[in-house]
């Protein structure tokens, strides 16, 4: 929490605190004025005093009201400002994460941290700025002023405040763990709900509606039970405090009446003490409430700091990428090995290869053989464990990431489109592209027909491209990659959802239009990789074949197996 508090803007926070003090002191002085008004004005019927004290009271009431308003405004400004700042910082941090950090936190947890946890911290800061100072002052100030009015009465009811403190403390000790549990249940509920939404097709297809519903119902019921328990305990607090206030008033009045009878006290004094008693009890209640919510806020603050302080394992390189004079680029992998965190075996083992401008490198291999992993290394989502990847003889880890990403255009295995228009989605590839260039890219991706049918570049794209078929989505993602003018194009299984004819057509056109670039194509079909200048055959992370189609078809057992399996399918 300390680190978060450091983020608060000093001046605004100081203003909020200052006006809180103004409000509190005015509030605290009012009962004393009431006592004076009654004792010196009402009882002896002195009109001047009544008017004088009356105006003074009005003045303090207005000051208190104004102070409260200004405090509320600045407290909100500080806390919501902090919330906004935290969300922004989290978002910025998360977008800078490499795949490794994403794997570590998981997307659901990052979302909860960015919403729920930020709100917790924000509420705690707001509450702190409003009440944390107010409550102790009410308590201490109230006792002080009441004592000045009547030491004996004050002593009588202050002696019962420990009871209230203990009861409040017991209630919060009971409810706090419940709140903690509830928080975790909410995470769980969100997860099931999210799965229900995103996996709706699978759930329908496997007739799992009833199971999903029961799973949700079970969590929901236990959440509801927790909520009822904690809220019942919590709602006991207010009536309890009211009861204590009434008891205090009765006690003070009873004791006070005796003192007034014997002429030891004036009636106004007693009324003043009654008001202070109410303020003191309020102070106690607020104080316990704020103090009890600190641990919850602290847990959230910790979860937020965890993300903000995570060091990105991918260190940004400092140098710019050196453009080759001859304009021919080369990409070399030298004994590259990589393993995922926690995995026992390498996902890639000693891969060495080279590819130059104009060439197409195809990567083929069974599922799980490490194709996507290799693409991720080239896009620098991960760094190799061993070995080096060099572009024009420069280590890619030395090149600044933004510079490197300018050189690389990627079509990831899982198609990702954003909510918006087709134009907006394509411009992600290159902000400065003209409409003509966008249409060229669409033509290259064989996407012109259906884009025109969807209303052209202004056609709508729903979340995740929901209004397009699998093959259409794939072609839009291809077009987006083509819009970027890159030195290296990475296609991770980007042709699998296309029919053979479209696939062949795109391959042919790519040869012409991207003739200067390095093209790296991950594919399942022999027909897609057949014409590549170089083919890498992967099996369980190992490089088991390297060459051109004809050679591999002659000599490579794994490659032959792939050919055979596909001939069978075509024959079938
Ligand atoms: N984020 C990850 N964390 C841990 N292991 C992973 C991760 N991603 C992939 N792996 C493992 O690494 C190996 C290679 O996976 P990879 O995704 O590179 O395969 P692939 O060749 O692209 O397969 P496919 O053809 O199915 O896309 C697999 O054994 C997989 O289980
Ligand atoms: Mg893959």
Coordinates of C-alpha atoms and ligand atoms in Angstrom, one line a residue:
X1 CA 0.0 0.0 0.0
X2 CA 2.9 2.3 0.8
X3 CA 4.1 2.3 -2.8
X4 CA 0.6 3.1 -4.0
X5 CA 0.3 6.0 -1.5
X6 CA 3.5 7.4 -2.9
X7 CA 1.6 7.8 -6.2
X8 CA -0.9 10.2 -4.7
X9 CA -0.6 13.8 -6.0
X10 CA 0.7 15.7 -3.0
X11 CA -1.0 19.1 -3.4
X12 CA -4.5 17.7 -4.1
X13 CA -4.2 15.2 -1.3
X14 CA -3.1 18.0 1.1
X15 CA -6.1 20.1 0.1
X16 CA -8.5 17.2 0.8
X17 CA -6.9 16.6 4.2
X18 CA -6.9 20.4 5.0
X19 CA -10.6 20.7 4.4
X20 CA -11.3 17.6 6.2
X21 CA -9.7 19.2 9.3
X22 CA -11.8 22.3 8.8
X23 CA -14.9 20.2 8.7
X24 CA -14.0 18.2 11.7
X25 CA -13.1 21.1 13.9
X26 CA -16.2 23.0 13.0
X27 CA -18.3 19.9 13.8
X28 CA -16.5 19.5 17.1
X29 CA -17.0 23.1 18.2
X30 CA -20.8 23.1 17.5
X31 CA -22.0 21.3 20.6
X32 CA -19.9 23.6 22.8
X33 CA -21.7 26.5 21.2
X34 CA -25.1 24.8 21.8
X35 CA -24.2 24.5 25.4
X36 CA -23.3 28.2 25.6
X37 CA -26.4 29.2 23.7
X38 CA -28.7 27.4 26.2
X39 CA -26.8 28.2 29.4
X40 CA -26.0 31.8 28.7
X41 CA -28.9 32.7 26.3
X42 CA -32.0 30.6 26.6
X43 CA -32.0 29.9 30.4
X44 CA -31.4 33.6 31.5
X45 CA -33.4 34.7 28.4
X46 CA -30.7 36.9 27.0
X47 CA -31.7 37.8 23.4
X48 CA -28.3 39.2 22.5
X49 CA -26.5 36.1 23.4
X50 CA -29.1 33.9 21.6
X51 CA -28.6 35.9 18.4
X52 CA -24.8 36.1 18.8
X53 CA -24.3 32.4 19.5
X54 CA -27.0 31.5 17.0
X55 CA -25.1 33.3 14.2
X56 CA -21.9 31.8 15.3
X57 CA -23.4 28.3 15.1
X58 CA -24.8 29.0 11.7
X59 CA -21.3 30.2 10.6
X60 CA -19.6 27.0 11.9
X61 CA -22.3 24.8 10.3
X62 CA -21.8 26.5 6.9
X63 CA -18.0 26.2 7.3
X64 CA -18.4 22.5 8.2
X65 CA -20.7 21.9 5.2
X66 CA -18.3 23.8 2.8
X67 CA -15.3 21.9 4.2
X68 CA -17.1 18.6 3.7
X69 CA -18.0 19.5 0.1
X70 CA -14.5 20.5 -0.8
X71 CA -13.1 17.5 0.9
X72 CA -15.4 15.1 -0.9
X73 CA -14.5 16.7 -4.2
X74 CA -10.8 16.5 -3.8
X75 CA -10.9 13.0 -2.2
X76 CA -12.8 11.8 -5.2
X77 CA -10.4 13.5 -7.5
X78 CA -7.4 11.9 -5.8
X79 CA -8.9 8.4 -5.5
X80 CA -10.5 8.1 -8.9
X81 CA -7.4 9.8 -10.4
X82 CA -5.3 7.1 -8.7
X83 CA -7.7 4.4 -10.0
X84 CA -7.3 5.7 -13.6
X85 CA -3.6 6.0 -13.2
X86 CA -3.3 2.4 -11.9
X87 CA -5.4 1.0 -14.7
X88 CA -3.4 2.9 -17.2
X89 CA -0.1 1.7 -15.7
X90 CA -1.3 -1.9 -15.6
X91 CA -2.5 -1.8 -19.2
X92 CA 0.8 -0.3 -20.3
X93 CA 2.8 -2.9 -18.3
X94 CA 0.7 -5.8 -19.6
X95 CA 1.0 -4.8 -23.2
X96 CA 4.8 -4.7 -22.7
X97 CA 4.7 -8.3 -21.3
X98 CA 6.3 -11.0 -23.3
X99 CA 4.5 -14.3 -23.7
X100 CA 6.4 -15.5 -20.6
X101 CA 4.9 -13.0 -18.2
X102 CA 1.4 -13.6 -19.8
X103 CA 1.9 -17.4 -19.1
X104 CA 2.8 -16.5 -15.5
X105 CA -0.2 -14.4 -14.6
X106 CA -2.9 -15.7 -16.9
X107 CA -5.4 -13.4 -18.6
X108 CA -8.3 -13.8 -16.1
X109 CA -6.2 -12.8 -13.2
X110 CA -4.8 -9.8 -15.1
X111 CA -8.3 -8.7 -15.8
X112 CA -9.4 -9.0 -12.1
X113 CA -6.4 -7.1 -11.0
X114 CA -7.1 -4.3 -13.5
X115 CA -10.8 -4.0 -12.4
X116 CA -11.6 -5.4 -9.0
X117 CA -8.3 -4.8 -7.3
X118 CA -8.0 -1.3 -8.6
X119 CA -11.5 -0.5 -7.3
X120 CA -10.6 -1.9 -3.9
X121 CA -7.6 0.3 -3.6
X122 CA -9.4 3.3 -5.0
X123 CA -12.2 2.9 -2.4
X124 CA -9.7 2.5 0.4
X125 CA -7.9 5.7 -0.6
X126 CA -11.2 7.6 -0.9
X127 CA -12.4 6.3 2.5
X128 CA -9.1 7.1 4.1
X129 CA -9.1 10.6 2.8
X130 CA -12.7 11.1 4.1
X131 CA -12.7 9.2 7.3
X132 CA -9.4 8.1 8.5
X133 CA -8.6 11.5 10.0
X134 CA -12.1 12.4 10.8
X135 CA -12.8 9.4 13.0
X136 CA -9.9 9.7 15.5
X137 CA -10.5 13.4 15.7
X138 CA -14.1 12.9 16.4
X139 CA -13.1 10.5 19.1
X140 CA -10.3 12.4 20.8
X141 CA -11.7 15.9 20.1
X142 CA -15.1 14.8 21.2
X143 CA -13.8 13.5 24.5
X144 CA -11.7 16.6 25.0
X145 CA -14.6 19.1 24.4
X146 CA -17.0 17.0 26.4
X147 CA -14.5 16.8 29.3
X148 CA -14.2 20.5 29.2
X149 CA -18.0 20.8 29.6
X150 CA -18.4 18.1 32.3
X151 CA -15.6 15.8 33.4
X152 CA -17.9 13.6 35.5
X153 CA -20.5 12.9 32.8
X154 CA -17.8 12.3 30.2
X155 CA -16.0 9.8 32.3
X156 CA -19.3 8.0 32.9
X157 CA -19.9 7.3 29.2
X158 CA -16.4 7.1 27.9
X159 CA -15.9 4.1 30.1
X160 CA -18.4 2.2 27.9
X161 CA -16.6 2.9 24.6
X162 CA -14.2 -0.1 25.0
X163 CA -17.3 -2.3 24.8
X164 CA -18.2 -0.8 21.5
X165 CA -14.6 -1.1 20.3
X166 CA -14.5 -4.8 21.2
X167 CA -17.9 -5.6 19.6
X168 CA -16.9 -3.8 16.4
X169 CA -13.6 -5.6 16.4
X170 CA -15.3 -8.9 16.8
X171 CA -17.7 -8.3 14.0
X172 CA -14.9 -7.3 11.6
X173 CA -12.8 -10.2 12.7
X174 CA -15.7 -12.4 11.7
X175 CA -16.6 -10.7 8.5
X176 CA -13.1 -10.0 7.0
X177 CA -12.2 -13.6 6.2
X178 CA -15.7 -14.0 4.7
X179 CA -15.1 -11.0 2.4
X180 CA -11.8 -12.6 1.4
X181 CA -13.6 -15.8 0.5
X182 CA -16.3 -13.9 -1.3
X183 CA -13.6 -12.1 -3.5
X184 CA -12.2 -15.5 -4.5
X185 CA -15.7 -16.9 -5.2
X186 CA -16.4 -13.9 -7.5
X187 CA -13.2 -14.8 -9.4
X188 CA -14.5 -18.3 -9.7
X189 CA -17.9 -17.2 -10.8
X190 CA -16.5 -14.9 -13.5
X191 CA -14.3 -17.7 -14.8
X192 CA -17.2 -20.1 -15.2
X193 CA -19.4 -17.5 -16.7
X194 CA -16.6 -16.5 -19.1
X195 CA -16.1 -20.1 -20.1
X196 CA -19.8 -20.4 -20.6
X197 CA -19.8 -17.5 -22.9
X198 CA -16.7 -18.2 -24.9
X199 CA -17.2 -22.0 -25.0
X200 CA -20.9 -21.9 -25.8
X201 CA -20.5 -23.9 -29.0
X202 CA -18.6 -26.6 -27.3
X203 CA -21.0 -26.7 -24.4
X204 CA -23.9 -27.1 -26.8
X205 CA -22.1 -29.6 -29.0
X206 CA -21.4 -31.9 -26.1
X207 CA -24.7 -31.3 -24.4
X208 CA -23.0 -30.0 -21.3
X209 CA -25.5 -27.2 -20.5
X210 CA -26.8 -29.0 -17.4
X211 CA -23.3 -29.6 -16.0
X212 CA -22.2 -26.1 -16.6
X213 CA -25.3 -24.8 -15.1
X214 CA -24.9 -26.9 -12.0
X215 CA -21.2 -25.9 -11.7
X216 CA -22.2 -22.3 -11.8
X217 CA -25.2 -22.9 -9.4
X218 CA -22.9 -24.5 -6.9
X219 CA -20.5 -21.7 -6.8
X220 CA -23.2 -19.1 -6.9
X221 CA -25.0 -20.7 -3.9
X222 CA -21.9 -20.8 -1.8
X223 CA -21.2 -17.2 -2.7
X224 CA -24.7 -16.2 -1.7
X225 CA -24.4 -18.0 1.6
X226 CA -21.2 -16.2 2.4
X227 CA -22.7 -12.9 1.4
X228 CA -25.7 -13.4 3.7
X229 CA -23.5 -14.4 6.6
X230 CA -21.1 -11.5 6.3
X231 CA -23.9 -8.9 5.7
X232 CA -26.0 -10.2 8.6
X233 CA -23.0 -9.7 10.9
X234 CA -22.3 -6.4 9.4
X235 CA -25.8 -5.1 9.6
X236 CA -25.8 -5.8 13.3
X237 CA -23.3 -3.0 13.7
X238 CA -25.6 0.0 13.0
X239 CA -28.5 -1.0 15.2
X240 CA -25.9 -1.8 17.9
X241 CA -24.3 1.6 17.7
X242 CA -27.7 3.3 17.7
X243 CA -28.6 1.3 20.8
X244 CA -25.4 2.3 22.5
X245 CA -26.1 5.9 21.6
X246 CA -29.5 5.7 23.1
X247 CA -28.1 4.1 26.2
X248 CA -25.4 6.8 26.5
X249 CA -28.1 9.5 26.1
X250 CA -30.2 7.9 28.8
X251 CA -27.3 7.6 31.1
X252 CA -26.1 11.1 30.5
X253 CA -29.6 12.5 30.9
X254 CA -30.1 10.5 34.1
X255 CA -26.8 11.5 35.6
X256 CA -27.1 15.0 34.3
X257 CA -30.6 15.5 35.7
X258 CA -29.3 14.6 39.2
X259 CA -26.5 17.1 38.8
X260 CA -28.9 19.8 37.5
X261 CA -31.3 19.2 40.4
X262 CA -28.5 19.9 42.9
X263 CA -27.4 22.9 40.9
X264 CA -24.1 21.4 40.0
X265 CA -24.7 21.6 36.2
X266 CA -26.6 23.7 33.7
X267 CA -29.0 22.1 31.2
X268 CA -27.1 23.3 28.1
X269 CA -24.0 21.6 29.3
X270 CA -25.8 18.3 29.5
X271 CA -27.1 18.7 26.0
X272 CA -23.6 19.5 24.7
X273 CA -22.3 16.3 26.3
X274 CA -25.1 14.3 24.6
X275 CA -24.1 15.7 21.2
X276 CA -20.4 14.9 21.9
X277 CA -21.4 11.4 23.0
X278 CA -23.0 10.8 19.5
X279 CA -19.9 12.2 17.8
X280 CA -17.6 10.0 19.8
X281 CA -19.6 6.9 19.1
X282 CA -19.7 7.7 15.4
X283 CA -16.0 8.1 15.5
X284 CA -15.6 4.7 17.0
X285 CA -17.8 3.1 14.4
X286 CA -16.1 4.8 11.4
X287 CA -12.7 4.1 12.7
X288 CA -13.3 0.4 13.1
X289 CA -14.9 0.3 9.6
X290 CA -11.9 2.0 7.9
X291 CA -9.3 0.0 9.8
X292 CA -11.1 -3.2 9.0
X293 CA -11.0 -2.5 5.3
X294 CA -7.3 -1.8 5.2
X295 CA -6.2 -5.5 5.0
X296 CA -8.5 -6.0 2.1
X297 CA -7.2 -3.0 0.2
X298 CA -3.7 -4.1 1.1
X299 CA -4.2 -7.5 -0.6
X300 CA -5.4 -5.8 -3.7
X301 CA -2.5 -3.3 -3.6
X302 CA -0.1 -6.2 -3.4
X303 CA -1.7 -7.9 -6.4
X304 CA -1.4 -4.7 -8.4
X305 CA 2.2 -4.1 -7.4
X306 CA 3.1 -7.6 -8.3
X307 CA 2.2 -6.9 -11.9
X308 CA 3.7 -3.4 -12.0
X309 CA 7.0 -4.6 -10.6
X310 CA 7.4 -7.6 -12.8
X311 CA 10.6 -7.3 -14.8
X312 CA 10.1 -8.2 -18.4
X313 CA 12.3 -11.1 -19.2
X314 CA 12.8 -9.9 -22.7
X315 CA 15.2 -7.0 -22.3
X316 CA 14.9 -4.3 -24.9
X317 CA 17.9 -4.0 -27.2
X318 CA 19.5 -0.6 -27.6
X319 CA 20.8 -0.5 -31.2
X320 CA 18.8 0.1 -34.3
X321 CA 18.6 -2.5 -37.0
X322 CA 21.4 -2.0 -39.5
X323 CA 20.1 -1.8 -43.0
X324 CA 22.1 -3.9 -45.4
X325 CA 23.8 -2.0 -48.2
X326 CA 23.1 -4.6 -50.8
X327 CA 19.5 -4.7 -49.6
X328 CA 19.6 -8.5 -49.3
X329 CA 18.8 -9.5 -45.7
X330 CA 19.8 -12.7 -44.1
X331 CA 18.3 -14.5 -41.1
X332 CA 20.4 -17.1 -39.3
X333 CA 19.5 -19.4 -36.5
X334 CA 22.6 -20.9 -34.9
X335 CA 22.1 -23.9 -32.5
X336 CA 18.9 -22.4 -31.0
X337 CA 17.4 -24.2 -28.1
X338 CA 14.4 -23.2 -26.1
X339 CA 12.3 -24.6 -23.2
X340 CA 9.1 -23.3 -21.6
X341 CA 9.1 -22.6 -17.9
X342 CA 8.5 -25.7 -15.9
X343 CA 8.9 -28.0 -18.9
X344 CA 11.3 -30.8 -18.5
X345 CA 12.2 -31.1 -22.2
X346 CA 13.3 -28.6 -24.7
X347 CA 10.5 -27.4 -27.0
X348 CA 13.2 -26.7 -29.6
X349 CA 16.6 -28.3 -29.7
X350 CA 19.7 -27.0 -31.5
X351 CA 18.0 -25.6 -34.5
X352 CA 20.3 -24.1 -37.1
X353 CA 19.2 -22.7 -40.4
X354 CA 19.6 -19.7 -42.7
X355 CA 17.3 -17.9 -45.1
X356 CA 17.8 -14.8 -47.3
X357 CA 15.8 -12.1 -48.9
X358 CA 13.4 -13.4 -51.6
X359 CA 13.5 -16.9 -50.2
X360 CA 10.6 -18.9 -48.7
X361 CA 11.3 -21.1 -45.8
X362 CA 8.6 -23.6 -45.0
X363 CA 8.3 -25.4 -41.7
X364 CA 6.4 -28.6 -41.5
X365 CA 5.9 -31.1 -38.7
X366 CA 3.2 -32.8 -36.6
X367 CA 1.3 -31.0 -33.9
X368 CA 3.4 -30.1 -30.9
X369 CA 6.6 -30.4 -32.8
X370 CA 7.6 -26.8 -32.0
X371 CA 6.6 -24.8 -35.1
X372 CA 4.7 -22.0 -33.2
X373 CA 7.5 -21.9 -30.7
X374 CA 10.0 -21.2 -33.5
X375 CA 7.8 -18.4 -34.9
X376 CA 7.5 -16.9 -31.4
X377 CA 11.2 -16.9 -31.0
X378 CA 11.5 -15.1 -34.3
X379 CA 8.9 -12.5 -33.3
X380 CA 10.8 -12.2 -30.0
X381 CA 7.9 -13.2 -27.8
X382 CA 10.5 -15.4 -26.1
X383 CA 14.3 -15.4 -26.1
X384 CA 16.2 -18.6 -26.8
X385 CA 17.7 -20.5 -23.9
X386 CA 20.8 -21.1 -25.9
X387 CA 22.1 -20.3 -29.3
X388 CA 21.7 -17.1 -31.3
X389 CA 19.3 -15.6 -33.8
X390 CA 21.0 -13.1 -36.1
X391 CA 19.5 -10.8 -38.7
X392 CA 22.2 -9.4 -41.1
X393 CA 24.8 -10.6 -38.6
X394 CA 23.2 -8.6 -35.8
X395 CA 21.8 -10.5 -32.7
X396 CA 18.1 -9.7 -32.7
X397 CA 18.2 -9.4 -28.9
X398 CA 20.4 -6.3 -29.5
X399 CA 17.9 -4.6 -31.8
X400 CA 15.3 -2.5 -30.0
X401 CA 12.0 -4.3 -29.9
X402 CA 10.0 -1.6 -31.7
X403 CA 12.7 -1.5 -34.4
X404 CA 12.6 -5.3 -34.8
X405 CA 8.8 -5.4 -34.9
X406 CA 8.9 -3.0 -37.8
X407 CA 10.9 -5.6 -39.7
X408 CA 8.6 -8.5 -38.9
X409 CA 5.0 -9.0 -40.0
X410 CA 3.2 -11.9 -38.3
X411 CA 0.1 -13.8 -38.9
X412 CA -0.4 -15.8 -35.6
X413 CA -1.9 -19.2 -35.6
X414 CA -5.0 -18.0 -33.7
X415 CA -6.7 -15.4 -35.9
X416 CA -7.2 -12.2 -34.0
X417 CA -9.5 -9.5 -35.3
X418 CA -10.6 -6.4 -33.3
X419 CA -14.0 -4.9 -33.0
X420 CA -14.4 -2.0 -35.4
X421 CA -14.2 -1.7 -39.2
X422 CA -12.3 -3.7 -41.8
X423 CA -10.2 -0.6 -42.5
X424 CA -9.3 -0.2 -38.8
X425 CA -8.3 -3.8 -38.6
X426 CA -6.0 -3.5 -41.7
X427 CA -4.5 -0.3 -40.6
X428 CA -3.1 -2.1 -37.5
X429 CA -0.5 -3.5 -40.0
X430 CA 0.5 0.0 -41.1
X431 CA -1.2 3.2 -39.9
X432 CA -0.1 5.2 -43.0
X433 CA -1.4 2.8 -45.6
X434 CA -3.8 4.4 -48.2
X435 CA -7.1 2.8 -49.3
X436 CA -5.5 1.7 -52.5
X437 CA -2.8 -0.1 -50.6
X438 CA -5.4 -1.8 -48.4
X439 CA -7.3 -3.0 -51.4
X440 CA -4.0 -4.3 -52.9
X441 CA -3.4 -6.3 -49.7
X442 CA -6.9 -7.6 -49.8
X443 CA -6.4 -8.7 -53.4
X444 CA -3.2 -10.5 -52.4
X445 CA -5.1 -12.3 -49.7
X446 CA -8.0 -13.2 -52.1
X447 CA -10.3 -11.3 -49.9
X448 CA -11.8 -8.6 -52.2
X449 CA -15.0 -10.4 -53.0
X450 CA -16.3 -10.9 -49.5
X451 CA -15.0 -7.6 -48.2
X452 CA -17.0 -5.9 -51.0
X453 CA -20.0 -7.9 -50.0
X454 CA -19.6 -6.7 -46.4
X455 CA -19.7 -3.1 -47.4
X456 CA -16.0 -2.5 -48.4
X457 CA -13.4 -1.1 -46.0
X458 CA -16.0 0.5 -43.8
X459 CA -17.7 -2.9 -43.3
X460 CA -18.1 -3.8 -39.6
X461 CA -16.0 -6.4 -37.8
X462 CA -17.5 -7.8 -34.7
X463 CA -15.5 -8.8 -31.6
X464 CA -13.0 -11.5 -32.6
X465 CA -14.3 -11.2 -36.2
X466 CA -17.5 -13.1 -35.2
X467 CA -19.3 -12.0 -38.4
X468 CA -16.8 -13.8 -40.7
X469 CA -16.2 -17.4 -41.5
X470 CA -13.0 -19.1 -40.4
X471 CA -11.4 -18.9 -43.9
X472 CA -12.5 -15.2 -44.3
X473 CA -11.0 -14.3 -40.9
X474 CA -7.8 -16.0 -42.0
X475 CA -7.7 -14.0 -45.2
X476 CA -8.3 -10.7 -43.3
X477 CA -5.4 -11.5 -41.0
X478 CA -3.3 -12.3 -44.0
X479 CA -4.2 -9.0 -45.6
X480 CA -3.4 -7.2 -42.4
X481 CA 0.1 -8.7 -42.5
X482 CA 0.5 -7.8 -46.2
X483 CA -0.3 -4.2 -45.5
X484 CA 2.9 -4.0 -43.4
X485 CA 6.0 -3.4 -45.4
X486 CA 8.3 -5.8 -43.7
X487 CA 11.6 -7.6 -44.3
X488 CA 10.3 -10.9 -42.8
X489 CA 6.8 -12.3 -43.0
X490 CA 5.8 -15.0 -40.6
X491 CA 2.8 -17.2 -41.4
X492 CA 1.9 -19.6 -38.6
X493 CA -0.4 -22.1 -40.1
X494 CA -2.2 -19.3 -41.9
X495 CA -3.4 -21.2 -44.9
X496 CA -5.0 -24.2 -43.2
X497 CA -8.5 -22.8 -43.3
X498 CA -8.3 -22.0 -47.0
X499 CA -9.4 -24.3 -49.8
X500 CA -6.6 -25.7 -52.0
X501 CA -7.4 -23.3 -54.8
X502 CA -7.2 -20.2 -52.8
X503 CA -4.2 -21.4 -51.0
X504 CA -2.3 -22.0 -54.2
X505 CA -3.4 -18.7 -55.6
X506 CA -2.1 -16.8 -52.6
X507 CA 1.2 -18.6 -52.7
X508 CA 1.7 -17.8 -56.3
X509 CA 0.9 -14.1 -55.8
X510 CA 3.1 -13.8 -52.7
X511 CA 6.0 -14.9 -54.8
X512 CA 5.6 -11.9 -57.0
X513 CA 4.4 -9.3 -54.6
X514 CA 6.7 -10.1 -51.6
X515 CA 9.6 -11.1 -53.8
X516 CA 12.2 -9.2 -51.8
X517 CA 11.1 -10.4 -48.4
X518 CA 11.9 -13.4 -46.3
X519 CA 8.8 -15.5 -46.0
X520 CA 8.5 -18.1 -43.3
X521 CA 5.5 -20.4 -43.7
X522 CA 4.4 -22.9 -41.1
X523 CA 2.1 -25.3 -42.8
X524 CA 0.4 -28.7 -42.6
X525 CA -0.1 -29.4 -46.3
X526 CA 2.6 -30.6 -48.6
X527 CA 1.1 -28.6 -51.4
X528 CA 1.7 -25.4 -49.4
X529 CA 5.3 -26.0 -48.7
X530 CA 6.3 -27.8 -51.9
X531 CA 7.6 -24.8 -53.8
X532 CA 9.6 -23.3 -50.9
X533 CA 13.3 -22.7 -51.4
X534 CA 14.0 -24.4 -48.1
X535 CA 11.9 -26.8 -46.0
X536 CA 12.5 -27.5 -42.3
X537 CA 11.0 -30.7 -41.0
X538 CA 10.5 -30.6 -37.2
X539 CA 9.7 -33.5 -35.0
X540 CA 9.4 -33.2 -31.2
X541 CA 11.5 -30.0 -31.2
X542 CA 14.3 -31.6 -33.3
X543 CA 15.3 -30.6 -36.7
X544 CA 14.9 -33.9 -38.6
X545 CA 15.0 -32.6 -42.2
X546 CA 16.3 -29.6 -44.1
X547 CA 16.3 -29.2 -47.9
X548 CA 14.0 -28.9 -50.9
X549 CA 10.8 -30.9 -51.6
X550 CA 12.3 -33.3 -54.1
X551 CA 15.3 -34.2 -51.9
X552 CA 13.2 -34.6 -48.8
X553 CA 10.6 -36.7 -50.6
X554 CA 13.4 -39.0 -51.7
X555 CA 15.3 -39.4 -48.5
X556 CA 13.5 -38.1 -45.4
X557 CA 11.4 -40.6 -43.5
X558 CA 9.3 -38.1 -41.5
X559 CA 8.6 -36.1 -44.6
X560 CA 7.7 -39.2 -46.6
X561 CA 5.3 -40.1 -43.8
X562 CA 3.6 -36.7 -44.1
X563 CA 3.3 -37.1 -47.9
X564 CA 1.8 -40.6 -47.5
X565 CA -0.7 -39.5 -44.9
X566 CA -2.0 -36.7 -47.1
X567 CA -2.1 -38.9 -50.3
X568 CA -4.3 -41.2 -48.3
X569 CA -6.6 -38.4 -47.3
X570 CA -6.9 -37.1 -50.8
X571 CA -7.5 -40.6 -52.1
X572 CA -10.2 -41.2 -49.5
Ligands
LIG1 N1 3.0 -21.6 -23.4 C1 3.5 -22.8 -23.2 N2 3.9 -23.3 -22.1 C2 4.4 -24.5 -21.9 N3 4.5 -25.4 -23.0 C3 4.1 -25.0 -24.2 C4 3.6 -23.7 -24.4 N4 3.3 -23.5 -25.7 C5 3.6 -24.7 -26.3 N5 4.1 -25.6 -25.4 C6 4.7 -26.9 -25.6 O1 5.7 -26.8 -26.6 C7 5.6 -27.8 -27.5 C8 5.6 -27.2 -28.9 O2 4.4 -26.5 -29.1 P1 4.1 -25.6 -30.4 O3 3.0 -24.8 -30.1 O4 5.4 -24.9 -30.8 O5 3.7 -26.8 -31.4 P2 3.3 -26.6 -32.9 O6 4.3 -27.4 -33.7 O7 3.0 -25.2 -33.3 O8 1.9 -27.4 -32.9 P3 0.6 -27.2 -33.8 O9 0.8 -27.7 -35.1 O10 -0.4 -27.9 -33.1 O11 0.3 -25.7 -33.8 C9 4.4 -28.7 -27.2 O12 4.8 -29.8 -26.6 C10 3.6 -27.8 -26.3 O13 3.0 -28.6 -25.3
LIG2 MG1 1.4 -24.1 -33.7

